[in-house]
Short mmCIF file of C-alpha atoms in Angstrom, two decimals:
data_model
loop_
_atom_site.label_atom_id
_atom_site.label_comp_id
_atom_site.label_asym_id
_atom_site.label_seq_id
_atom_site.Cartn_x
_atom_site.Cartn_y
_atom_site.Cartn_z
CA MET A 1 -27.31 25.06 -18.13
CA ILE A 2 -29.88 25.24 -14.68
CA GLU A 3 -28.42 23.43 -12.06
CA ASP A 4 -29.65 20.39 -10.56
CA LYS A 5 -30.78 21.23 -7.27
CA THR A 6 -31.70 18.11 -6.58
CA PRO A 7 -28.54 15.62 -7.49
CA GLN A 8 -29.21 12.11 -6.82
CA ARG A 9 -27.50 10.55 -3.55
CA THR A 10 -26.77 7.32 -3.31
CA SER A 11 -26.80 5.69 0.36
CA ILE A 12 -22.96 4.13 0.75
CA ALA A 13 -24.92 1.81 3.11
CA GLN A 14 -26.93 0.40 0.12
CA LEU A 15 -24.16 -1.45 -1.45
CA GLY A 16 -22.33 -2.63 1.96
CA GLU A 17 -18.02 -2.52 2.05
CA PHE A 18 -17.68 -5.04 -0.76
CA GLY A 19 -19.87 -3.45 -2.92
CA LEU A 20 -18.64 -0.58 -2.09
CA ILE A 21 -15.17 -1.54 -3.16
CA ASP A 22 -16.06 -2.96 -6.30
CA HIS A 23 -17.69 0.35 -7.28
CA LEU A 24 -15.28 2.08 -6.41
CA THR A 25 -12.77 0.56 -7.96
CA LYS A 26 -13.78 -0.62 -11.37
CA ASN A 27 -12.29 2.00 -13.16
CA PHE A 28 -8.74 1.42 -11.78
CA GLU A 29 -6.09 -0.51 -14.62
CA ILE A 30 -2.87 -2.46 -14.26
CA ASN A 31 -0.38 -0.65 -16.29
CA GLN A 32 2.58 -1.34 -14.76
CA PRO A 33 4.73 -5.54 -15.49
CA SER A 34 5.76 -5.25 -11.65
CA THR A 35 1.82 -5.41 -10.67
CA LEU A 36 1.45 -9.24 -10.91
CA LYS A 37 -1.87 -8.97 -8.51
CA GLY A 38 -3.78 -5.67 -7.43
CA ILE A 39 -6.61 -5.73 -6.49
CA GLY A 40 -8.83 -8.08 -5.33
CA ASP A 41 -7.20 -10.68 -2.78
CA ASP A 42 -6.18 -10.82 0.75
CA ALA A 43 -2.64 -8.65 -0.04
CA ALA A 44 -1.40 -7.44 -3.98
CA VAL A 45 1.83 -9.42 -5.79
CA LEU A 46 4.58 -6.84 -7.31
CA ASP A 47 7.91 -8.44 -9.00
CA PHE A 48 10.96 -5.95 -8.74
CA LYS A 49 13.28 -8.04 -9.97
CA ASP A 50 16.50 -6.61 -9.20
CA LYS A 51 14.91 -3.16 -8.55
CA LYS A 52 15.10 -1.87 -4.83
CA ILE A 53 11.39 -0.95 -3.45
CA VAL A 54 10.87 2.83 -2.04
CA VAL A 55 7.46 3.15 -0.05
CA SER A 56 5.82 6.42 1.66
CA THR A 57 2.92 6.42 2.83
CA ASP A 58 0.74 9.95 4.04
CA LEU A 59 -2.51 10.67 5.41
CA LEU A 60 -5.01 13.72 4.81
CA ILE A 61 -8.09 14.50 7.40
CA GLU A 62 -11.15 16.88 6.90
CA GLY A 63 -10.52 20.24 8.76
CA VAL A 64 -6.77 19.83 8.78
CA HIS A 65 -5.16 19.10 5.92
CA PHE A 66 -7.98 20.01 3.84
CA ASP A 67 -11.61 22.25 3.68
CA LEU A 68 -14.51 21.26 1.32
CA ALA A 69 -15.99 24.17 1.35
CA TYR A 70 -13.76 25.16 -1.91
CA MET A 71 -11.59 22.41 -2.56
CA PRO A 72 -14.03 20.07 -4.73
CA LEU A 73 -14.03 16.18 -4.04
CA LYS A 74 -12.19 15.70 -7.56
CA HIS A 75 -9.43 17.93 -6.74
CA LEU A 76 -8.82 16.14 -3.69
CA GLY A 77 -8.81 12.88 -4.98
CA TYR A 78 -5.76 14.47 -7.58
CA LYS A 79 -3.90 16.36 -5.20
CA ALA A 80 -3.91 12.95 -2.37
CA VAL A 81 -2.11 10.88 -4.81
CA VAL A 82 0.15 13.78 -5.93
CA VAL A 83 1.19 14.41 -2.37
CA ASN A 84 2.33 10.62 -2.42
CA VAL A 85 4.07 10.16 -5.56
CA SER A 86 5.88 13.54 -4.97
CA ASP A 87 7.50 11.56 -2.29
CA ILE A 88 8.84 8.63 -3.78
CA CYS A 89 10.06 11.33 -6.72
CA ALA A 90 12.23 12.80 -4.00
CA MET A 91 13.51 9.62 -3.90
CA ASN A 92 14.77 9.85 -7.58
CA ALA A 93 12.57 6.73 -7.56
CA LYS A 94 9.79 5.89 -10.59
CA PRO A 95 6.75 5.19 -8.82
CA THR A 96 4.48 2.37 -9.86
CA GLN A 97 1.38 1.45 -7.50
CA ILE A 98 -0.64 3.26 -5.10
CA THR A 99 -3.01 1.87 -2.20
CA VAL A 100 -6.16 4.18 -1.21
CA SER A 101 -7.85 3.97 1.65
CA ILE A 102 -10.66 6.20 3.41
CA ALA A 103 -12.86 6.68 6.20
CA VAL A 104 -16.06 8.38 5.56
CA SER A 105 -18.68 9.83 7.29
CA ASN A 106 -22.87 8.72 7.13
CA ARG A 107 -23.17 12.88 4.85
CA PHE A 108 -21.54 11.27 2.39
CA PRO A 109 -23.28 9.89 -0.50
CA LEU A 110 -22.36 7.28 -2.99
CA GLU A 111 -22.05 10.09 -5.09
CA ALA A 112 -19.69 12.15 -3.60
CA LEU A 113 -17.01 9.53 -3.42
CA ASP A 114 -17.60 9.11 -7.11
CA GLU A 115 -16.42 12.39 -7.73
CA LEU A 116 -13.09 11.59 -5.44
CA PHE A 117 -12.11 8.58 -6.99
CA ALA A 118 -12.30 10.17 -10.53
CA GLY A 119 -9.78 12.26 -9.49
CA ILE A 120 -7.89 9.55 -7.71
CA THR A 121 -8.10 7.70 -11.27
CA HIS A 122 -7.56 10.56 -13.26
CA ALA A 123 -4.41 10.96 -11.00
CA ALA A 124 -3.53 7.02 -11.63
CA ARG A 125 -3.53 7.51 -15.08
CA GLU A 126 -1.54 11.05 -15.00
CA TYR A 127 1.57 9.54 -13.51
CA ASN A 128 1.49 6.04 -14.70
CA VAL A 129 0.79 4.10 -11.21
CA ASP A 130 -1.89 1.18 -10.38
CA VAL A 131 -3.98 1.53 -8.07
CA ILE A 132 -3.64 -2.21 -6.03
CA GLY A 133 -5.41 -1.72 -3.19
CA GLY A 134 -6.75 -0.29 0.14
CA ASP A 135 -9.30 -0.33 2.76
CA THR A 136 -12.52 1.55 3.52
CA THR A 137 -14.37 2.30 7.09
CA SER A 138 -16.49 4.39 8.44
CA SER A 139 -15.71 7.93 10.32
CA GLN A 140 -17.36 10.04 13.06
CA LYS A 141 -15.40 12.93 11.95
CA GLY A 142 -15.88 13.60 8.47
CA LEU A 143 -13.63 12.35 5.60
CA ILE A 144 -10.37 10.58 6.23
CA ILE A 145 -8.00 9.88 3.32
CA SER A 146 -4.20 7.55 3.57
CA ILE A 147 -2.57 6.78 0.98
CA THR A 148 0.63 4.72 0.39
CA ALA A 149 3.03 5.05 -2.35
CA ILE A 150 5.36 2.35 -3.68
CA GLY A 151 8.49 3.06 -6.50
CA GLU A 152 11.38 1.39 -8.08
CA ALA A 153 15.15 2.38 -8.48
CA ASP A 154 18.23 1.11 -8.68
CA GLU A 155 20.22 0.92 -5.91
CA GLU A 156 22.61 3.22 -7.31
CA GLU A 157 20.06 6.09 -8.68
CA ILE A 158 18.54 6.33 -5.09
CA VAL A 159 19.16 9.11 -3.21
CA TYR A 160 19.02 10.36 0.51
CA ARG A 161 18.40 13.33 2.95
CA ASN A 162 21.82 12.91 4.65
CA GLY A 163 24.39 13.11 1.49
CA ALA A 164 25.05 16.70 1.06
CA LYS A 165 28.89 17.42 1.32
CA GLN A 166 29.98 21.41 2.47
CA THR A 167 30.30 23.42 -0.82
CA ASP A 168 28.00 21.77 -2.86
CA LEU A 169 24.90 23.69 -4.34
CA LEU A 170 21.59 23.83 -3.40
CA VAL A 171 19.26 23.60 -6.40
CA VAL A 172 15.32 23.96 -6.27
CA THR A 173 12.83 23.21 -8.89
CA GLY A 174 10.02 25.53 -10.44
CA ASP A 175 8.83 27.97 -8.45
CA ILE A 176 7.57 28.26 -4.73
CA GLY A 177 5.27 30.01 -2.75
CA ALA A 178 2.38 30.06 -4.55
CA ALA A 179 0.52 27.21 -2.81
CA TYR A 180 -0.26 28.71 0.61
CA MET A 181 -0.90 31.86 -1.38
CA GLY A 182 -3.66 30.38 -3.11
CA LEU A 183 -4.92 29.05 0.12
CA GLN A 184 -4.74 32.59 1.75
CA VAL A 185 -7.45 33.63 -1.23
CA LEU A 186 -9.63 31.18 -1.01
CA GLU A 187 -9.72 31.53 2.99
CA ARG A 188 -10.63 34.81 2.32
CA GLU A 189 -13.64 33.94 -0.18
CA LYS A 190 -14.79 31.72 2.39
CA GLN A 191 -14.81 34.54 4.45
CA VAL A 192 -16.65 36.93 2.49
CA PHE A 193 -19.02 33.88 1.43
CA GLN A 194 -20.07 33.14 5.02
CA VAL A 195 -20.81 36.58 5.04
CA ASN A 196 -22.74 37.36 2.23
CA PRO A 197 -23.84 33.33 0.78
CA ASN A 198 -25.40 35.89 -2.85
CA SER A 199 -21.72 37.11 -3.26
CA GLN A 200 -19.58 35.15 -6.26
CA PRO A 201 -15.61 35.23 -6.17
CA ASP A 202 -13.52 36.95 -9.17
CA LEU A 203 -10.83 35.08 -8.85
CA ASP A 204 -9.04 34.91 -12.50
CA ALA A 205 -6.38 37.17 -10.67
CA TYR A 206 -5.85 34.35 -8.92
CA THR A 207 -5.96 31.52 -11.05
CA TYR A 208 -2.16 30.15 -11.18
CA LEU A 209 -1.64 30.62 -7.22
CA ILE A 210 -5.40 28.73 -6.60
CA GLU A 211 -4.26 26.13 -9.11
CA ARG A 212 -0.97 25.44 -6.95
CA GLN A 213 -3.00 24.85 -4.03
CA LEU A 214 -5.92 22.72 -5.17
CA LYS A 215 -3.90 20.87 -8.44
CA PRO A 216 -0.83 20.26 -7.61
CA GLU A 217 1.79 18.83 -9.44
CA ALA A 218 4.50 15.98 -8.82
CA ARG A 219 7.92 16.65 -10.66
CA LYS A 220 8.19 13.11 -11.94
CA ASP A 221 10.16 14.68 -15.10
CA VAL A 222 13.11 15.64 -12.63
CA ARG A 223 14.51 12.28 -12.39
CA THR A 224 14.59 12.26 -16.60
CA LEU A 225 15.81 15.48 -16.68
CA LEU A 226 18.53 15.21 -14.04
CA HIS A 227 19.92 11.55 -15.85
CA ALA A 228 20.21 13.49 -18.78
CA LEU A 229 22.50 16.18 -17.70
CA GLU A 230 23.65 12.99 -16.09
CA ILE A 231 23.45 14.56 -12.86
CA LYS A 232 23.40 12.74 -9.41
CA PRO A 233 22.00 15.06 -6.49
CA THR A 234 23.32 14.39 -3.33
CA SER A 235 20.33 14.79 -0.87
CA MET A 236 17.06 15.76 -1.78
CA ILE A 237 13.69 16.53 -0.41
CA ASP A 238 10.24 17.37 -1.98
CA ILE A 239 8.67 21.14 -0.26
CA SER A 240 5.25 19.90 1.50
CA ASP A 241 6.20 21.97 4.53
CA GLY A 242 7.97 24.67 3.23
CA LEU A 243 11.75 25.41 1.66
CA SER A 244 13.15 26.49 5.32
CA SER A 245 11.84 23.57 7.18
CA GLU A 246 12.82 20.82 4.10
CA ILE A 247 16.43 23.05 4.22
CA MET A 248 16.98 22.17 7.72
CA HIS A 249 15.78 19.08 7.45
CA LEU A 250 19.00 18.59 5.26
CA CYS A 251 21.11 19.91 7.28
CA LYS A 252 20.24 18.10 10.24
CA GLN A 253 20.49 14.80 8.54
CA SER A 254 23.68 15.85 6.48
CA LYS A 255 25.60 17.58 9.05
CA VAL A 256 26.33 20.56 7.20
CA GLY A 257 25.39 24.14 7.08
CA CYS A 258 23.48 26.72 4.18
CA ASN A 259 23.63 29.65 2.93
CA LEU A 260 20.19 30.55 1.29
CA TYR A 261 20.02 33.44 -1.12
CA GLU A 262 16.69 35.59 -1.02
CA ASP A 263 17.98 37.34 -4.13
CA LYS A 264 18.03 33.78 -5.78
CA LEU A 265 14.22 32.48 -4.70
CA PRO A 266 12.47 31.67 -7.95
CA ILE A 267 9.30 33.56 -7.35
CA ASP A 268 6.39 34.17 -9.68
CA PRO A 269 5.05 37.44 -11.06
CA GLN A 270 1.61 36.59 -9.85
CA PHE A 271 2.72 35.28 -6.16
CA ILE A 272 4.25 38.92 -5.72
CA ASN A 273 1.18 41.09 -6.79
CA VAL A 274 -1.17 39.04 -4.29
CA CYS A 275 1.71 39.13 -1.50
CA GLU A 276 1.17 42.58 -1.78
CA GLU A 277 -2.31 43.05 -2.06
CA PHE A 278 -2.46 40.83 1.31
CA ASN A 279 0.65 43.15 2.67
CA ILE A 280 2.79 39.67 3.04
CA ASP A 281 6.21 39.79 3.02
CA SER A 282 6.95 38.07 -0.58
CA THR A 283 10.31 36.03 0.72
CA THR A 284 8.70 35.32 4.38
CA VAL A 285 5.84 33.38 2.44
CA ALA A 286 8.23 32.14 0.06
CA ILE A 287 10.64 30.32 2.28
CA ASN A 288 8.08 29.18 4.68
CA GLY A 289 4.51 28.06 2.94
CA GLY A 290 4.20 24.67 1.81
CA GLU A 291 2.63 22.25 -0.21
CA ASP A 292 4.44 23.43 -3.59
CA TYR A 293 5.70 19.82 -4.22
CA GLU A 294 8.81 21.07 -5.90
CA LEU A 295 11.86 19.01 -5.24
CA LEU A 296 14.78 20.14 -3.13
CA PHE A 297 18.38 18.89 -3.79
CA THR A 298 22.33 19.62 -3.54
CA ILE A 299 24.73 18.94 -6.34
CA ALA A 300 28.25 18.82 -6.45
CA MET A 301 30.05 21.87 -7.15
CA GLU A 302 31.90 20.19 -10.50
CA ASP A 303 28.26 19.91 -11.45
CA PHE A 304 27.27 23.69 -11.53
CA GLU A 305 28.37 23.79 -15.61
CA LYS A 306 25.83 21.45 -16.73
CA ILE A 307 22.54 22.76 -14.41
CA LYS A 308 23.46 26.65 -14.83
CA GLY A 309 20.49 28.43 -16.85
CA ASN A 310 18.93 25.54 -17.17
CA PRO A 311 14.81 26.90 -16.95
CA ASN A 312 14.07 24.10 -14.61
CA PHE A 313 16.39 24.82 -11.98
CA THR A 314 17.26 27.53 -10.28
CA ILE A 315 20.62 27.78 -7.99
CA ILE A 316 19.15 29.45 -4.33
CA GLY A 317 22.47 28.37 -2.33
CA HIS A 318 25.26 26.19 -1.28
CA MET A 319 25.87 24.22 1.93
CA THR A 320 28.59 25.09 4.75
CA GLN A 321 30.53 23.64 7.09
CA GLU A 322 27.92 22.40 9.89
CA SER A 323 29.48 24.59 12.84
CA GLU A 324 28.49 27.78 10.50
CA GLY A 325 24.72 27.50 11.04
CA ILE A 326 21.85 27.87 8.81
CA HIS A 327 21.31 31.47 7.45
CA LEU A 328 19.12 33.46 4.85
CA VAL A 329 21.57 36.15 3.28
CA THR A 330 19.01 38.75 2.82
CA ARG A 331 19.24 41.42 -0.81
CA ALA A 332 21.32 43.76 1.90
CA ASN A 333 23.72 41.40 2.36
CA THR A 334 23.25 40.73 6.08
CA LYS A 335 22.79 37.18 7.70
CA ILE A 336 19.94 35.55 9.09
CA ALA A 337 19.54 32.62 11.02
CA LEU A 338 17.02 30.39 9.55
CA LYS A 339 14.19 28.83 11.47
CA ALA A 340 11.40 26.01 10.49
CA ARG A 341 8.36 27.93 10.43
CA GLY A 342 6.23 26.04 7.57
CA TRP A 343 3.68 23.50 8.38
CA ASP A 344 3.25 21.39 11.37
CA ALA A 345 0.56 18.98 11.61
CA LEU A 346 0.61 18.36 15.08
CA SER A 347 1.41 22.24 16.66
CA GLU A 348 -1.43 24.26 18.00
#
């Protein structure tokens, strides 16, 4: 198949703001019974009756949170939804609606925004959330995406960050660190391409890691899994900025300490191989790399038998008295003070 070197480019100015909104939102469907009115009025109207509403918002900025040199716009749209849905899942709530706002420079034709919104539409269907509004404006700095996610839960279902108790077990879903190493592979290939634009990367050995970076998934299944096990976490957070940072958030807000065990960290074999290839310590990456969007939570010691051996969860530590501090217990049984070296959007 021969690539079209002169793809169609439709100027956004041809449509105007309202024409663009109509064009980008025509494929969004309303599926949630709580959505009384979505796009098309001054505000959306939601009816949650006896449910509690949880709301979270995220901002993604080109050059800070994503690089279009290797991030396809369709994947970017999908990921933008996922990172917000993940915050709702971290409250043990059910995601139901999102709003989508974008600021875009004139270097993006309509076809580029179609790709972005194809990813948003796909994610909305995958996670069964309604797109109910948003905003569009111009930008002088490239592409900016802001998504607000809304969810619902019964009051007794909601889990906060401040409920962990001494002796609670620390549990994580899935595996960690892969998204960060996927980013390192993509950054390396970008550098190679800049030196030699004719080079074609062979990424077969990195498929899982790259997928974790470019197309992460929010753990919408965990709420159902825990309900079936009759477990309610005492605290919970999603892993967006790195495991060490998230543990410190839970400890600070719950006023407890923590022992995290190096030999319990769930890491993928491909992740280990690529860490060796890059000559990077796998434990350092696993506890500091961000964007895994797994869930980290604590459970009461009495719930150990319910969760023991479940392939969806790994017990990686336990909470302690606040005075004992927050430590990584190495394979050599040495305690090292845990520091937050994860993602910080405001660091220089």
